[in-house]
Coordinates of C-alpha atoms in Angstrom, one line a residue:
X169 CA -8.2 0.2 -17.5
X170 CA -10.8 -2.6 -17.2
X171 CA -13.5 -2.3 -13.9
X172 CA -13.7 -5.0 -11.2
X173 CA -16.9 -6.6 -11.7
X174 CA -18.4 -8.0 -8.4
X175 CA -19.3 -11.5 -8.0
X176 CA -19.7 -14.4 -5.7
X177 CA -16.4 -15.7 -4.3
X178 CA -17.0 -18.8 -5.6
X179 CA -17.2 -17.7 -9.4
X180 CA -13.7 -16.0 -9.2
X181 CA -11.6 -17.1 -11.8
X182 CA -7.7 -16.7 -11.8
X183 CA -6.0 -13.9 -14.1
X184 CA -9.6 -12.0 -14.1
X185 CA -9.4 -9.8 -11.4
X186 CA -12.4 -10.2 -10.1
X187 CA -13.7 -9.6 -6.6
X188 CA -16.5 -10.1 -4.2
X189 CA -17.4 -7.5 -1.4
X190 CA -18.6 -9.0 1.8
X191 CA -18.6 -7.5 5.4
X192 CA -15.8 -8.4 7.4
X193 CA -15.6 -8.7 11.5
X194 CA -12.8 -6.5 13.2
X195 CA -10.2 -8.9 13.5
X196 CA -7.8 -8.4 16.3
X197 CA -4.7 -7.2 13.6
X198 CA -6.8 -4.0 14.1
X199 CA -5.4 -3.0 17.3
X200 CA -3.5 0.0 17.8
X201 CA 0.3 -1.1 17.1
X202 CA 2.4 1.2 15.1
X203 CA 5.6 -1.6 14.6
X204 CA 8.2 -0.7 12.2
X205 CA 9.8 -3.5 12.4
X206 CA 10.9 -5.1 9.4
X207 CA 10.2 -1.8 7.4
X208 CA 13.2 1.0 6.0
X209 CA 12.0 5.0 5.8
X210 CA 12.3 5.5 2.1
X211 CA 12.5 9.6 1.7
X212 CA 12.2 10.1 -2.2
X213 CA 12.6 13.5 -3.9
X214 CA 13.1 14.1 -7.9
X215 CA 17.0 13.5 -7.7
X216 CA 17.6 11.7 -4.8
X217 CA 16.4 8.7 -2.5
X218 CA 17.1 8.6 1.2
X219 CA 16.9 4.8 3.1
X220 CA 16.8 5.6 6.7
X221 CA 16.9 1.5 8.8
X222 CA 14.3 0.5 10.8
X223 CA 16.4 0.6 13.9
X224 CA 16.9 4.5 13.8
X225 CA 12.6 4.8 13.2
X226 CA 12.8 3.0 16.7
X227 CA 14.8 5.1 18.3
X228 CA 12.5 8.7 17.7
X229 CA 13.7 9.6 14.4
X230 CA 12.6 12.8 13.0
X231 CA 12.9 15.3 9.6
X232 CA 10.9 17.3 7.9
X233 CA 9.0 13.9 6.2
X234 CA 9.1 11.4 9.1
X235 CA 7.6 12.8 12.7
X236 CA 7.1 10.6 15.6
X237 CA 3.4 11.0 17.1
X238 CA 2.2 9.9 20.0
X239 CA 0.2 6.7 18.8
X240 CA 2.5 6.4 15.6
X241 CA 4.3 8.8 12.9
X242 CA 3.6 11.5 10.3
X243 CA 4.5 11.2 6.8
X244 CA 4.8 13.8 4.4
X245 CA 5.9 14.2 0.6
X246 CA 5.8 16.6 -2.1
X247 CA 2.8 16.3 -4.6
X248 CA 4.5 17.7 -7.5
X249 CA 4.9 16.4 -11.0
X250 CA 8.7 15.5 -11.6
X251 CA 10.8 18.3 -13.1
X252 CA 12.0 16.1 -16.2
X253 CA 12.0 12.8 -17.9
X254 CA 14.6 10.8 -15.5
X255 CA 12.7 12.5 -12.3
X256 CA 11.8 10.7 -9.3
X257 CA 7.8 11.1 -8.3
X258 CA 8.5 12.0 -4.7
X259 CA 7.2 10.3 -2.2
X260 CA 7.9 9.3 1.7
X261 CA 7.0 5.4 2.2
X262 CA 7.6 2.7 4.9
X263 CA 8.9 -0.3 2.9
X264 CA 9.4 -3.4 4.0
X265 CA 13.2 -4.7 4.2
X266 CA 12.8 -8.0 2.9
X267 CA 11.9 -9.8 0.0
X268 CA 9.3 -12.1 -0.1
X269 CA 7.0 -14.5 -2.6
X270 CA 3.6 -14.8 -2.6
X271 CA 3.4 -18.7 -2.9
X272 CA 5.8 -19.2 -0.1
X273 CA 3.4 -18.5 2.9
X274 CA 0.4 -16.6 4.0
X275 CA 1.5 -12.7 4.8
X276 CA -0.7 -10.4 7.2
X277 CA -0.2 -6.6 6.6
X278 CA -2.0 -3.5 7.4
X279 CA -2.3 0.0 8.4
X280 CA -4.5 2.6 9.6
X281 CA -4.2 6.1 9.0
X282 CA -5.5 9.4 9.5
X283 CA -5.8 11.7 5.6
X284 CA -4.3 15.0 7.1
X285 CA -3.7 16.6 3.7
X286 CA -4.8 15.6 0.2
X287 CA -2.9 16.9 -3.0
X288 CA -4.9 19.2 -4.6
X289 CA -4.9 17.2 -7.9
X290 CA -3.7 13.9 -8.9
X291 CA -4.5 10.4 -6.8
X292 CA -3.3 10.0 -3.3
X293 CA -1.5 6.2 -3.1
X294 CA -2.4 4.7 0.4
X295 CA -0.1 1.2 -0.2
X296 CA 1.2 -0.7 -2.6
X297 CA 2.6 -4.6 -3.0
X298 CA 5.4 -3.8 -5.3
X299 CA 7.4 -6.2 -7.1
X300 CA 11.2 -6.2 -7.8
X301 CA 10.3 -5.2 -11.6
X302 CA 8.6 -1.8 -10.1
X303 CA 5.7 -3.7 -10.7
X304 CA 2.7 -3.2 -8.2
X305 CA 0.8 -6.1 -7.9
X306 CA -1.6 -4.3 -6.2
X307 CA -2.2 -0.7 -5.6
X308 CA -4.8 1.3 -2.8
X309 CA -5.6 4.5 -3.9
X310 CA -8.1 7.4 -2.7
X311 CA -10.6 8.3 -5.1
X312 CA -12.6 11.4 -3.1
X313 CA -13.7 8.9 0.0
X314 CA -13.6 5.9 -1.8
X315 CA -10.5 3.3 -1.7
X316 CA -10.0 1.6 -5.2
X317 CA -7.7 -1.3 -5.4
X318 CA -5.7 -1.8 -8.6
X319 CA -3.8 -4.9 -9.8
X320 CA -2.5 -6.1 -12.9
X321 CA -4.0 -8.9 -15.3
X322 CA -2.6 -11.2 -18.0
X323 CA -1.9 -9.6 -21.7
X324 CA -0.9 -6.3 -20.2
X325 CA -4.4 -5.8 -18.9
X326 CA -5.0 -3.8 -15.6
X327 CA -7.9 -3.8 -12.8
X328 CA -9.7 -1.6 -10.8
X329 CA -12.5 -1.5 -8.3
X330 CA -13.9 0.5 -5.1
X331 CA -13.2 -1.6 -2.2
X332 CA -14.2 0.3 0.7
X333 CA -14.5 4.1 2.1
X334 CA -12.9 6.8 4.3
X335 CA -14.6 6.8 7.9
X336 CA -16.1 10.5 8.4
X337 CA -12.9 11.0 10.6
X338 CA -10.6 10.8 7.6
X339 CA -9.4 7.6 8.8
X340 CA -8.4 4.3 6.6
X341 CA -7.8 1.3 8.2
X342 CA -6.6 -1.7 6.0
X343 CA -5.7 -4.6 5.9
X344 CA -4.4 -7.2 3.6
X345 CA -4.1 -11.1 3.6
X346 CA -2.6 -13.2 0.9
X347 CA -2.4 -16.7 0.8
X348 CA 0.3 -19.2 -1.4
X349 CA -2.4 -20.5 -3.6
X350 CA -2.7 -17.1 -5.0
X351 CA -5.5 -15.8 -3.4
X352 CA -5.8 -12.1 -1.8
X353 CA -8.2 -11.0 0.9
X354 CA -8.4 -6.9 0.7
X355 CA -10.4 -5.6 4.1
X356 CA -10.5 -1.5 4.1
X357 CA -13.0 0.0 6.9
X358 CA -14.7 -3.2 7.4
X359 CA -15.5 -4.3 4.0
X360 CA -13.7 -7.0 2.6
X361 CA -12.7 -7.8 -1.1
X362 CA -11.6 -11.5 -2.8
X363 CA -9.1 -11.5 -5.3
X364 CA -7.2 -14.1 -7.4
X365 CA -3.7 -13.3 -8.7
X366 CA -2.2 -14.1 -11.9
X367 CA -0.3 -17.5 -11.6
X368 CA 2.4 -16.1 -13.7
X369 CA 3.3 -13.3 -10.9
X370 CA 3.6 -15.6 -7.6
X371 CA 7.3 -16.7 -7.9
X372 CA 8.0 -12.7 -7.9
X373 CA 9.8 -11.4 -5.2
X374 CA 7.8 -8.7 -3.4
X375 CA 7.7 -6.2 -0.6
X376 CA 5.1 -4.1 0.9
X377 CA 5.1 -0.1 1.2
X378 CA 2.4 2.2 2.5
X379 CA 3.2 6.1 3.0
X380 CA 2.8 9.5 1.6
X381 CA 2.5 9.6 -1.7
X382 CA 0.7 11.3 -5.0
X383 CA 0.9 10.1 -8.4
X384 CA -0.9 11.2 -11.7
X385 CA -1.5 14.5 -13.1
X386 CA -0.3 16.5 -9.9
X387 CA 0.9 19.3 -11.4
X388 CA 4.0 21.4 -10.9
X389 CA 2.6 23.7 -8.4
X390 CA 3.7 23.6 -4.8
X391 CA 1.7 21.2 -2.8
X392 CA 1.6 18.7 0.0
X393 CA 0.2 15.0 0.7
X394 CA 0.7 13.8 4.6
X395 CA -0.7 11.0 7.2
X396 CA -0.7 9.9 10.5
X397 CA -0.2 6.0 11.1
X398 CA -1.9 4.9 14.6
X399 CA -1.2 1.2 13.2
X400 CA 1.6 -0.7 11.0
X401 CA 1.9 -3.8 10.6
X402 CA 3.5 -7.1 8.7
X403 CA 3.0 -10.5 9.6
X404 CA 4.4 -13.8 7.5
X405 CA 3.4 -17.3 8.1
X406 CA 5.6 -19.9 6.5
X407 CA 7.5 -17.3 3.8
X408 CA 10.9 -17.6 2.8
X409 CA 12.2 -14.1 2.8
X410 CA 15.5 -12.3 1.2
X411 CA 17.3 -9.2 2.3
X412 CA 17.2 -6.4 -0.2
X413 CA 20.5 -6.0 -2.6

């Protein structure tokens, strides 16, 4: 996996992956507002997947995975690697319930959260823009207090780069703007990254998740990942958007 390399905004090429850090104001998307509308519980353990509508979030859901707070909900998951070959990682996720493409419209979506428990190995995924190949177009992950953003290049190649930190309350608040011309604003904490996307990859239909989740070499020991969202949100501007199948 290839490093981001920092550079002025204006030298960003397309398909390099390259981004440019700058300090962002707090924009007002940053207000407290945990809104699950639009988004579907996804409950995920090694054999089985649980879908739980948006309507029944609303109306004080609650298991083991998925507990209303005051200001918002927990999510928890398993960190544990999967038992065999045709395994599900587990995870708990709020996904979004429609399709949408990336050159159809600008799309506004974010989150904050509290860390509450971090697996003991393995990397802790905060969001993801996931395509309907299972392919993430871009990725958040913690990396100790640091938030690194991957996303995929041309030729197979992949991308990575710090993008912002954890507060010293174990809070990350993020958000993400991208725009039809291919262009992706990244804004974690207050610090904002540029990226360009691969042409190739903007007629793909895509949804956006964010949850509980641990992926890598997590080992097969018992263990825990879990957050607390204060803020959710998904905004689209102009995008032409299909149920899920």
């Amino acid at each position: 996996m290839r490093k981001l390399f920092l550079i002025p905004a204006f030298a960003l090429v397309f398909g390099t992956g390259a981004s440019a850090q700058t300090r962002l104001a707090p924009a007002s998307i940053n207000a407290p507002s945990f809104d699950t509308t639009g988004f579907d519980l996804q409950e995920i353990q090694s054999r089985s997947v649980t879908v739980v509508p948006g309507a029944r979030l609303q109306a004080a859901y609650t298991d083991a995975s998925y507990r209303p707070i005051a200001v918002g909900a927990a999510l928890a998951s398993d960190a544990i690697k999967p038992s065999s070959y045709h395994a599900l990682q587990p995870r708990t996720e709020l996904a979004e319930n429609q399709r949408w493409r990336w050159q159809d419209g600008v799309a506004v979506l974010g989150a904050t959260l509290h860390i509450d428990a971090k697996p003991r190995r393995g990397t802790m995924v905060l969001a993801e823009i996931v395509s309907d190949k299972n392919e993430a177009l871009l990725r958040l992950t913690l990396d100790g207090d640091r938030v690194v953003a991957a996303l995929p290049g041309r030729n197979g190649e992949k991308f990575s780069g710090v993008v912002g930190t954890v507060n010293t309350d174990g809070i990350v608040s993020y958000n993400i703007e991208t725009r039809p011309e291919g262009t992706m604003r990244v804004d974690v904490n207050g610090t904002g990254s540029f990226f360009l996307i691969d042409p190739s990859r903007l007629a793909l239909p895509v949804s956006f998740h964010t949850g509980a989740q641990a992926q890598g070499d997590v080992g097969k020991g018992p263990d825990k990942v879990q957050v607390s969202f204060s803020r959710l949100t998904a905004r689209h501007y102009g995008v032409a958007s299909n149920p899920r199948a």
